[in-house]
Amino acid sequence: MYELEEKGYLYFLIAIPVLAMLFLYVQYWKRKKQREFGDTDLLKKLSPEKSVFKPILKLVVFLLALTCLIIGLVNPKMGTKLETVKREGIDIVFAIDVSKSMLAEDVAPSRLEKSKQLVSQIINNLGSDRIGIVAYSGSAFPVLPITTDYSVAKMFLQGMNPGIISAQGTSIDQAINLATTFIDKKDKTNKLLIIISDGEDHSEASLDAAEEAKKLGLKIITIGVGSEKGGPIPLKRNGVVQSFQRDQNDEVVITKRNPEVLKQIAKATGGGYVDGNSTKTVLDYVKNALDNIQRTEFESTQMSDFKSQFQWFLGFGFFLLFLDVFLLEKKTKWVEKMNLFNEKE
């Protein structure tokens, strides 16, 4: 396991492709001017020792050196020891609706993005609880098993979109059933399932699944996103809206939030429903709910004794810079004698 101490320096890596593009442009400009100046073969005879390959090699070495120096500034740290620690918390599974209706933008920036923002904010407020993530639409998919690594959870969270599940629709029962598999029946840790959805589930199986979840000791909180007025489902290409989802009659589909379904599911397990359009309301509600759930002690393993590794990257970076200084743009004599590309024939 590793961690990055100064992640802000990673933005400097943007300079790498910029410098590469600038180099290509300069080379193009030089060749263009040379062709305007005179015959290319004549110019080669006037500068016989000029190498075409060496400038590219120098650039590659320089960019590698720059990359190493930037990574050195970031200071990656590697864990050197795995230890078992005792924590007190509960197991929380987030079930996020990734059906196409969640692309509706009646809540900014969209229902799905709003859902991911809510989950991220909830995770930020957690202490030592374990979390898991489930994505669902027409079926359910385990995105992340129960873990205490919040940074990994956020990484997987950001990658969630309707494309990760081929079956379309909204089957909350599938999400509940999958979430129950995250539960270790022998583990006495209290469990909570947080479902984030627009509630467009027309199946009665969701209530049955909620009843079964209650028997396993799983409480459900539902968060409704979207407006009851509804909105169309945009179809985008490269971030630009091309059209809107249409039904069989070629009418634009208007998707609406259905809080009643979500309220019934939560009520079946002794949980509650909260309007997801207000971030503060959601965070306060979830915080109060967690405060009223008894936390249980459990063991988890984690890496410790993180040691800085910046010196290796800085050392290699300075070595490459030193090498770049002594790399001349002239042809290397012994390579030229080998005539690898039959240039003398």
mmCIF file of C-alpha atoms in Angstrom:
data_model
loop_
_atom_site.group_PDB
_atom_site.id
_atom_site.type_symbol
_atom_site.label_atom_id
_atom_site.label_comp_id
_atom_site.label_asym_id
_atom_site.label_seq_id
_atom_site.Cartn_x
_atom_site.Cartn_y
_atom_site.Cartn_z
ATOM 1 C CA MET A 1 0.000 0.000 0.000
ATOM 2 C CA TYR A 2 1.207 3.493 -0.763
ATOM 3 C CA GLU A 3 0.159 7.071 -0.149
ATOM 4 C CA LEU A 4 1.021 10.382 -1.790
ATOM 5 C CA GLU A 5 2.012 13.163 0.595
ATOM 6 C CA GLU A 6 1.815 16.200 -1.718
ATOM 7 C CA LYS A 7 -0.745 15.345 -4.404
ATOM 8 C CA GLY A 8 -0.951 18.946 -5.595
ATOM 9 C CA TYR A 9 2.359 18.623 -7.418
ATOM 10 C CA LEU A 10 0.806 16.018 -9.739
ATOM 11 C CA TYR A 11 -0.751 18.896 -11.685
ATOM 12 C CA PHE A 12 2.740 19.746 -12.928
ATOM 13 C CA LEU A 13 2.623 16.525 -14.970
ATOM 14 C CA ILE A 14 0.404 18.443 -17.388
ATOM 15 C CA ALA A 15 3.613 20.139 -18.546
ATOM 16 C CA ILE A 16 4.931 16.842 -19.972
ATOM 17 C CA PRO A 17 2.552 16.527 -22.961
ATOM 18 C CA VAL A 18 2.628 20.315 -23.433
ATOM 19 C CA LEU A 19 6.418 20.287 -23.802
ATOM 20 C CA ALA A 20 6.234 17.297 -26.150
ATOM 21 C CA MET A 21 3.713 19.096 -28.377
ATOM 22 C CA LEU A 22 5.827 22.254 -28.308
ATOM 23 C CA PHE A 23 8.883 20.253 -29.386
ATOM 24 C CA LEU A 24 6.990 18.703 -32.304
ATOM 25 C CA TYR A 25 5.770 22.117 -33.387
ATOM 26 C CA VAL A 26 9.281 23.591 -33.270
ATOM 27 C CA GLN A 27 10.647 20.674 -35.297
ATOM 28 C CA TYR A 28 7.888 21.141 -37.870
ATOM 29 C CA TRP A 29 8.604 24.874 -38.042
ATOM 30 C CA LYS A 30 12.356 24.273 -38.491
ATOM 31 C CA ARG A 31 11.846 21.824 -41.334
ATOM 32 C CA LYS A 32 9.411 24.161 -43.023
ATOM 33 C CA LYS A 33 11.901 27.029 -42.856
ATOM 34 C CA GLN A 34 14.719 24.777 -44.074
ATOM 35 C CA ARG A 35 12.692 23.762 -47.121
ATOM 36 C CA GLU A 36 12.066 27.426 -47.844
ATOM 37 C CA PHE A 37 15.768 28.205 -47.458
ATOM 38 C CA GLY A 38 17.137 25.581 -49.811
ATOM 39 C CA ASP A 39 17.358 21.992 -50.969
ATOM 40 C CA THR A 40 17.072 19.422 -48.140
ATOM 41 C CA ASP A 41 19.846 17.184 -49.486
ATOM 42 C CA LEU A 42 22.156 20.176 -49.770
ATOM 43 C CA LEU A 43 21.471 21.169 -46.165
ATOM 44 C CA LYS A 44 22.322 17.626 -45.045
ATOM 45 C CA LYS A 45 25.658 17.848 -46.836
ATOM 46 C CA LEU A 46 26.379 21.214 -45.207
ATOM 47 C CA SER A 47 25.772 19.718 -41.739
ATOM 48 C CA PRO A 48 26.757 16.033 -42.064
ATOM 49 C CA GLU A 49 27.118 15.489 -38.314
ATOM 50 C CA LYS A 50 23.623 16.693 -37.449
ATOM 51 C CA SER A 51 21.534 13.836 -36.047
ATOM 52 C CA VAL A 52 17.798 13.495 -36.539
ATOM 53 C CA PHE A 53 17.443 11.010 -33.697
ATOM 54 C CA LYS A 54 19.481 12.782 -30.985
ATOM 55 C CA PRO A 55 17.101 15.743 -30.397
ATOM 56 C CA ILE A 56 14.255 13.288 -29.847
ATOM 57 C CA LEU A 57 16.394 11.237 -27.468
ATOM 58 C CA LYS A 58 17.349 14.374 -25.526
ATOM 59 C CA LEU A 59 13.682 15.346 -25.229
ATOM 60 C CA VAL A 60 12.688 11.888 -23.984
ATOM 61 C CA VAL A 61 15.470 11.912 -21.393
ATOM 62 C CA PHE A 62 14.543 15.431 -20.278
ATOM 63 C CA LEU A 63 10.833 14.599 -19.958
ATOM 64 C CA LEU A 64 11.634 11.439 -17.998
ATOM 65 C CA ALA A 65 13.851 13.499 -15.703
ATOM 66 C CA LEU A 66 11.103 16.077 -15.237
ATOM 67 C CA THR A 67 8.566 13.333 -14.481
ATOM 68 C CA CYS A 68 10.849 11.798 -11.857
ATOM 69 C CA LEU A 69 11.448 15.171 -10.210
ATOM 70 C CA ILE A 70 7.711 15.885 -10.043
ATOM 71 C CA ILE A 71 7.005 12.461 -8.527
ATOM 72 C CA GLY A 72 9.812 13.150 -6.068
ATOM 73 C CA LEU A 73 8.071 16.366 -5.014
ATOM 74 C CA VAL A 74 4.833 14.411 -4.533
ATOM 75 C CA ASN A 75 6.775 12.161 -2.133
ATOM 76 C CA PRO A 76 5.204 8.712 -2.524
ATOM 77 C CA LYS A 77 5.326 6.666 0.655
ATOM 78 C CA MET A 78 5.258 2.896 0.905
ATOM 79 C CA GLY A 79 3.855 0.992 3.848
ATOM 80 C CA THR A 80 6.392 -1.439 5.234
ATOM 81 C CA LYS A 81 4.328 -3.289 7.820
ATOM 82 C CA LEU A 82 0.849 -4.810 7.961
ATOM 83 C CA GLU A 83 -0.788 -4.483 11.353
ATOM 84 C CA THR A 84 -4.136 -5.378 12.881
ATOM 85 C CA VAL A 85 -6.003 -2.575 14.597
ATOM 86 C CA LYS A 86 -9.230 -2.549 16.571
ATOM 87 C CA ARG A 87 -11.940 -0.111 15.573
ATOM 88 C CA GLU A 88 -15.466 0.722 16.600
ATOM 89 C CA GLY A 89 -18.013 1.340 13.914
ATOM 90 C CA ILE A 90 -20.798 -0.007 11.756
ATOM 91 C CA ASP A 91 -20.937 -1.514 8.287
ATOM 92 C CA ILE A 92 -22.464 0.842 5.726
ATOM 93 C CA VAL A 93 -23.333 -0.215 2.185
ATOM 94 C CA PHE A 94 -24.149 2.481 -0.371
ATOM 95 C CA ALA A 95 -26.461 1.352 -3.178
ATOM 96 C CA ILE A 96 -26.377 3.885 -6.008
ATOM 97 C CA ASP A 97 -28.889 3.934 -8.837
ATOM 98 C CA VAL A 98 -27.023 4.165 -12.165
ATOM 99 C CA SER A 99 -30.010 3.743 -14.480
ATOM 100 C CA LYS A 100 -30.386 6.139 -17.410
ATOM 101 C CA SER A 101 -33.052 8.131 -15.585
ATOM 102 C CA MET A 102 -30.296 9.227 -13.195
ATOM 103 C CA LEU A 103 -28.775 11.240 -16.050
ATOM 104 C CA ALA A 104 -31.684 13.688 -15.858
ATOM 105 C CA GLU A 105 -30.530 17.182 -14.960
ATOM 106 C CA ASP A 106 -33.525 18.380 -12.962
ATOM 107 C CA VAL A 107 -30.997 18.441 -10.104
ATOM 108 C CA ALA A 108 -27.623 20.021 -10.860
ATOM 109 C CA PRO A 109 -25.341 18.771 -12.249
ATOM 110 C CA SER A 110 -27.391 15.570 -12.716
ATOM 111 C CA ARG A 111 -29.118 13.053 -10.467
ATOM 112 C CA LEU A 112 -26.206 10.634 -10.713
ATOM 113 C CA GLU A 113 -23.516 13.241 -10.085
ATOM 114 C CA LYS A 114 -25.544 14.599 -7.183
ATOM 115 C CA SER A 115 -25.758 11.075 -5.759
ATOM 116 C CA LYS A 116 -21.996 10.626 -5.986
ATOM 117 C CA GLN A 117 -21.455 13.986 -4.313
ATOM 118 C CA LEU A 118 -23.753 12.987 -1.452
ATOM 119 C CA VAL A 119 -21.976 9.668 -0.911
ATOM 120 C CA SER A 120 -18.589 11.378 -1.007
ATOM 121 C CA GLN A 121 -19.713 13.935 1.585
ATOM 122 C CA ILE A 122 -21.126 11.213 3.835
ATOM 123 C CA ILE A 123 -17.842 9.300 3.619
ATOM 124 C CA ASN A 124 -15.960 12.471 4.588
ATOM 125 C CA ASN A 125 -17.953 12.605 7.816
ATOM 126 C CA LEU A 126 -17.345 8.975 8.780
ATOM 127 C CA GLY A 127 -14.840 7.918 11.381
ATOM 128 C CA SER A 128 -13.896 4.269 11.644
ATOM 129 C CA ASP A 129 -16.906 2.693 9.946
ATOM 130 C CA ARG A 130 -16.548 0.128 7.174
ATOM 131 C CA ILE A 131 -18.160 0.872 3.831
ATOM 132 C CA GLY A 132 -19.110 -0.957 0.652
ATOM 133 C CA ILE A 133 -20.613 0.205 -2.641
ATOM 134 C CA VAL A 134 -23.224 -1.379 -4.898
ATOM 135 C CA ALA A 135 -24.330 -0.061 -8.289
ATOM 136 C CA TYR A 136 -27.681 -1.063 -9.712
ATOM 137 C CA SER A 137 -30.134 -0.460 -12.517
ATOM 138 C CA GLY A 138 -31.864 -3.469 -14.118
ATOM 139 C CA SER A 139 -29.441 -5.634 -12.132
ATOM 140 C CA ALA A 140 -26.948 -5.010 -9.351
ATOM 141 C CA PHE A 141 -23.162 -4.991 -9.428
ATOM 142 C CA PRO A 142 -20.727 -5.088 -6.471
ATOM 143 C CA VAL A 143 -18.463 -2.082 -6.994
ATOM 144 C CA LEU A 144 -16.528 -2.309 -3.732
ATOM 145 C CA PRO A 145 -16.681 -4.896 -0.921
ATOM 146 C CA ILE A 146 -16.654 -3.848 2.723
ATOM 147 C CA THR A 147 -13.494 -1.858 3.443
ATOM 148 C CA THR A 148 -12.054 0.854 5.660
ATOM 149 C CA ASP A 149 -10.114 2.427 2.788
ATOM 150 C CA TYR A 150 -12.151 5.552 2.079
ATOM 151 C CA SER A 151 -9.790 6.861 -0.607
ATOM 152 C CA VAL A 152 -10.259 3.705 -2.684
ATOM 153 C CA ALA A 153 -14.019 3.954 -2.175
ATOM 154 C CA LYS A 154 -14.047 7.497 -3.556
ATOM 155 C CA MET A 155 -11.970 6.425 -6.533
ATOM 156 C CA PHE A 156 -14.447 3.676 -7.447
ATOM 157 C CA LEU A 157 -17.328 6.042 -6.748
ATOM 158 C CA GLN A 158 -16.191 8.563 -9.347
ATOM 159 C CA GLY A 159 -16.064 5.897 -12.052
ATOM 160 C CA MET A 160 -19.713 4.911 -11.702
ATOM 161 C CA ASN A 161 -21.953 5.544 -14.721
ATOM 162 C CA PRO A 162 -24.877 3.855 -16.518
ATOM 163 C CA GLY A 163 -22.451 2.010 -18.784
ATOM 164 C CA ILE A 164 -21.139 -0.277 -16.032
ATOM 165 C CA ILE A 165 -24.389 -2.301 -16.076
ATOM 166 C CA SER A 166 -25.886 -3.456 -19.361
ATOM 167 C CA ALA A 167 -29.359 -4.300 -18.029
ATOM 168 C CA GLN A 168 -31.408 -1.116 -17.863
ATOM 169 C CA GLY A 169 -34.302 -0.370 -15.535
ATOM 170 C CA THR A 170 -34.470 0.272 -11.803
ATOM 171 C CA SER A 171 -34.567 -2.872 -9.676
ATOM 172 C CA ILE A 172 -34.007 -1.775 -6.110
ATOM 173 C CA ASP A 173 -34.702 -5.324 -4.933
ATOM 174 C CA GLN A 174 -31.562 -6.472 -6.768
ATOM 175 C CA ALA A 175 -29.514 -3.870 -4.909
ATOM 176 C CA ILE A 176 -30.954 -4.875 -1.536
ATOM 177 C CA ASN A 177 -30.371 -8.569 -2.187
ATOM 178 C CA LEU A 178 -26.775 -7.924 -3.226
ATOM 179 C CA ALA A 179 -26.167 -5.677 -0.220
ATOM 180 C CA THR A 180 -27.223 -8.484 2.106
ATOM 181 C CA THR A 181 -24.418 -10.643 0.695
ATOM 182 C CA PHE A 182 -21.966 -8.051 2.025
ATOM 183 C CA ILE A 183 -23.100 -8.997 5.509
ATOM 184 C CA ASP A 184 -21.306 -11.592 7.557
ATOM 185 C CA LYS A 185 -24.036 -13.234 9.628
ATOM 186 C CA LYS A 186 -21.486 -14.240 12.258
ATOM 187 C CA ASP A 187 -20.318 -10.638 12.573
ATOM 188 C CA LYS A 188 -22.290 -8.762 15.219
ATOM 189 C CA THR A 189 -21.453 -5.353 13.737
ATOM 190 C CA ASN A 190 -24.566 -3.247 13.090
ATOM 191 C CA LYS A 191 -25.386 -2.779 9.419
ATOM 192 C CA LEU A 192 -26.885 0.052 7.423
ATOM 193 C CA LEU A 193 -27.861 0.229 3.760
ATOM 194 C CA ILE A 194 -28.134 3.682 2.190
ATOM 195 C CA ILE A 195 -29.994 3.662 -1.129
ATOM 196 C CA ILE A 196 -29.664 6.705 -3.391
ATOM 197 C CA SER A 197 -32.193 6.718 -6.214
ATOM 198 C CA ASP A 198 -34.929 8.627 -8.004
ATOM 199 C CA GLY A 199 -37.327 5.867 -6.924
ATOM 200 C CA GLU A 200 -38.500 4.912 -10.398
ATOM 201 C CA ASP A 201 -39.018 1.277 -9.453
ATOM 202 C CA HIS A 202 -42.369 -0.194 -10.425
ATOM 203 C CA SER A 203 -41.656 -3.639 -8.995
ATOM 204 C CA GLU A 204 -43.272 -4.907 -5.794
ATOM 205 C CA ALA A 205 -40.258 -7.134 -5.185
ATOM 206 C CA SER A 206 -38.412 -4.242 -3.526
ATOM 207 C CA LEU A 207 -40.645 -4.335 -0.444
ATOM 208 C CA ASP A 208 -40.213 -8.100 -0.153
ATOM 209 C CA ALA A 209 -36.441 -7.673 -0.381
ATOM 210 C CA ALA A 210 -36.579 -4.983 2.304
ATOM 211 C CA GLU A 211 -38.516 -7.313 4.617
ATOM 212 C CA GLU A 212 -35.884 -10.015 4.150
ATOM 213 C CA ALA A 213 -33.122 -7.498 4.806
ATOM 214 C CA LYS A 214 -34.782 -6.510 8.068
ATOM 215 C CA LYS A 215 -34.664 -10.129 9.223
ATOM 216 C CA LEU A 216 -30.894 -10.023 8.727
ATOM 217 C CA GLY A 217 -30.652 -6.921 10.889
ATOM 218 C CA LEU A 218 -30.122 -4.533 7.980
ATOM 219 C CA LYS A 219 -31.638 -1.077 8.366
ATOM 220 C CA ILE A 220 -32.255 0.947 5.207
ATOM 221 C CA ILE A 221 -32.085 4.698 4.690
ATOM 222 C CA THR A 222 -33.316 5.920 1.320
ATOM 223 C CA ILE A 223 -32.278 9.189 -0.304
ATOM 224 C CA GLY A 224 -34.395 10.536 -3.143
ATOM 225 C CA VAL A 225 -32.746 12.625 -5.846
ATOM 226 C CA GLY A 226 -34.474 14.492 -8.631
ATOM 227 C CA SER A 227 -37.634 16.557 -8.722
ATOM 228 C CA GLU A 228 -41.224 15.382 -8.700
ATOM 229 C CA LYS A 229 -41.827 17.684 -11.657
ATOM 230 C CA GLY A 230 -39.235 15.645 -13.506
ATOM 231 C CA GLY A 231 -37.050 16.250 -16.515
ATOM 232 C CA PRO A 232 -35.893 14.678 -19.798
ATOM 233 C CA ILE A 233 -32.972 12.273 -20.087
ATOM 234 C CA PRO A 234 -30.231 13.912 -22.178
ATOM 235 C CA LEU A 235 -28.260 11.862 -24.676
ATOM 236 C CA LYS A 236 -24.784 13.340 -24.907
ATOM 237 C CA ARG A 237 -21.749 12.954 -27.119
ATOM 238 C CA ASN A 238 -18.455 14.359 -25.863
ATOM 239 C CA GLY A 239 -20.359 16.183 -23.140
ATOM 240 C CA VAL A 240 -22.718 17.920 -25.587
ATOM 241 C CA VAL A 241 -26.456 17.177 -25.590
ATOM 242 C CA GLN A 242 -27.432 15.687 -28.959
ATOM 243 C CA SER A 243 -31.032 14.750 -28.169
ATOM 244 C CA PHE A 244 -33.279 13.364 -25.437
ATOM 245 C CA GLN A 245 -34.458 9.849 -24.623
ATOM 246 C CA ARG A 246 -37.710 9.019 -26.431
ATOM 247 C CA ASP A 247 -40.309 6.301 -25.950
ATOM 248 C CA GLN A 248 -41.905 3.978 -28.515
ATOM 249 C CA ASN A 249 -44.248 6.773 -29.600
ATOM 250 C CA ASP A 250 -41.282 9.062 -30.259
ATOM 251 C CA GLU A 251 -42.266 11.236 -27.304
ATOM 252 C CA VAL A 252 -39.575 12.709 -25.066
ATOM 253 C CA VAL A 253 -39.423 10.679 -21.847
ATOM 254 C CA ILE A 254 -39.955 12.721 -18.693
ATOM 255 C CA THR A 255 -38.550 10.979 -15.644
ATOM 256 C CA LYS A 256 -39.865 11.948 -12.210
ATOM 257 C CA ARG A 257 -38.715 11.224 -8.693
ATOM 258 C CA ASN A 258 -40.975 8.765 -6.881
ATOM 259 C CA PRO A 259 -40.404 9.259 -3.142
ATOM 260 C CA GLU A 260 -43.277 6.983 -2.093
ATOM 261 C CA VAL A 261 -41.453 3.823 -3.184
ATOM 262 C CA LEU A 262 -38.335 4.883 -1.304
ATOM 263 C CA LYS A 263 -40.320 5.779 1.818
ATOM 264 C CA GLN A 264 -42.020 2.376 1.871
ATOM 265 C CA ILE A 265 -38.705 0.529 1.513
ATOM 266 C CA ALA A 266 -37.119 2.482 4.360
ATOM 267 C CA LYS A 267 -40.185 2.110 6.590
ATOM 268 C CA ALA A 268 -40.176 -1.669 6.116
ATOM 269 C CA THR A 269 -36.802 -1.896 7.888
ATOM 270 C CA GLY A 270 -37.335 0.774 10.517
ATOM 271 C CA GLY A 271 -35.229 3.253 8.596
ATOM 272 C CA GLY A 272 -36.167 6.573 7.055
ATOM 273 C CA TYR A 273 -36.358 8.631 3.890
ATOM 274 C CA VAL A 274 -34.643 11.961 3.224
ATOM 275 C CA ASP A 275 -34.832 14.418 0.330
ATOM 276 C CA GLY A 276 -31.476 14.247 -1.457
ATOM 277 C CA ASN A 277 -31.733 17.602 -3.187
ATOM 278 C CA SER A 278 -30.391 19.354 -0.085
ATOM 279 C CA THR A 279 -26.884 18.198 0.798
ATOM 280 C CA LYS A 280 -27.011 19.667 4.309
ATOM 281 C CA THR A 281 -30.326 17.960 5.051
ATOM 282 C CA VAL A 282 -28.915 14.608 3.958
ATOM 283 C CA LEU A 283 -25.699 14.964 5.947
ATOM 284 C CA ASP A 284 -27.546 16.009 9.100
ATOM 285 C CA TYR A 285 -30.055 13.182 8.739
ATOM 286 C CA VAL A 286 -27.404 10.511 8.155
ATOM 287 C CA LYS A 287 -25.273 11.843 11.010
ATOM 288 C CA ASN A 288 -28.203 11.658 13.425
ATOM 289 C CA ALA A 289 -29.050 8.163 12.199
ATOM 290 C CA LEU A 290 -25.473 6.968 12.694
ATOM 291 C CA ASP A 291 -25.320 8.527 16.152
ATOM 292 C CA ASN A 292 -28.330 6.434 17.151
ATOM 293 C CA ILE A 293 -26.774 3.169 15.967
ATOM 294 C CA GLN A 294 -24.538 1.394 18.437
ATOM 295 C CA ARG A 295 -21.025 0.938 17.147
ATOM 296 C CA THR A 296 -19.378 -2.453 17.524
ATOM 297 C CA GLU A 297 -15.708 -3.250 17.914
ATOM 298 C CA PHE A 298 -14.085 -5.058 15.005
ATOM 299 C CA GLU A 299 -10.602 -5.761 13.733
ATOM 300 C CA SER A 300 -9.104 -4.588 10.463
ATOM 301 C CA THR A 301 -5.686 -4.750 8.862
ATOM 302 C CA GLN A 302 -3.853 -1.740 7.535
ATOM 303 C CA MET A 303 -0.407 -0.760 6.369
ATOM 304 C CA SER A 304 1.763 1.200 8.767
ATOM 305 C CA ASP A 305 5.282 2.619 9.014
ATOM 306 C CA PHE A 306 5.030 4.533 5.749
ATOM 307 C CA LYS A 307 8.483 5.523 4.527
ATOM 308 C CA SER A 308 9.258 8.271 2.022
ATOM 309 C CA GLN A 309 10.503 7.184 -1.401
ATOM 310 C CA PHE A 310 11.112 10.648 -2.883
ATOM 311 C CA GLN A 311 14.902 10.280 -2.810
ATOM 312 C CA TRP A 312 14.864 7.528 -5.456
ATOM 313 C CA PHE A 313 12.875 9.638 -7.890
ATOM 314 C CA LEU A 314 14.887 12.794 -7.250
ATOM 315 C CA GLY A 315 18.153 10.895 -7.607
ATOM 316 C CA PHE A 316 17.143 9.272 -10.877
ATOM 317 C CA GLY A 317 15.724 12.575 -12.117
ATOM 318 C CA PHE A 318 18.986 14.454 -11.490
ATOM 319 C CA PHE A 319 20.930 11.611 -13.103
ATOM 320 C CA LEU A 320 18.805 11.926 -16.248
ATOM 321 C CA LEU A 321 19.298 15.707 -16.272
ATOM 322 C CA PHE A 322 23.053 15.158 -15.991
ATOM 323 C CA LEU A 323 22.855 12.658 -18.849
ATOM 324 C CA ASP A 324 20.821 15.085 -20.943
ATOM 325 C CA VAL A 325 23.536 17.751 -20.619
ATOM 326 C CA PHE A 326 26.155 15.441 -22.127
ATOM 327 C CA LEU A 327 23.914 14.176 -24.907
ATOM 328 C CA LEU A 328 24.984 16.189 -27.945
ATOM 329 C CA GLU A 329 22.784 16.620 -30.992
ATOM 330 C CA LYS A 330 25.656 15.490 -33.213
ATOM 331 C CA LYS A 331 25.775 11.971 -34.617
ATOM 332 C CA THR A 332 27.567 9.394 -32.498
ATOM 333 C CA LYS A 333 30.611 8.171 -34.416
ATOM 334 C CA TRP A 334 30.491 4.498 -33.456
ATOM 335 C CA VAL A 335 26.759 4.289 -34.156
ATOM 336 C CA GLU A 336 27.285 5.974 -37.507
ATOM 337 C CA LYS A 337 29.975 3.420 -38.421
ATOM 338 C CA MET A 338 27.547 0.568 -37.760
ATOM 339 C CA ASN A 339 25.312 1.972 -40.537
ATOM 340 C CA LEU A 340 22.211 0.430 -38.982
ATOM 341 C CA PHE A 341 19.840 2.032 -41.451
ATOM 342 C CA ASN A 342 21.998 1.598 -44.569
ATOM 343 C CA GLU A 343 22.332 5.342 -44.924
ATOM 344 C CA LYS A 344 25.670 5.060 -46.760
ATOM 345 C CA GLU A 345 24.458 2.831 -49.541
#
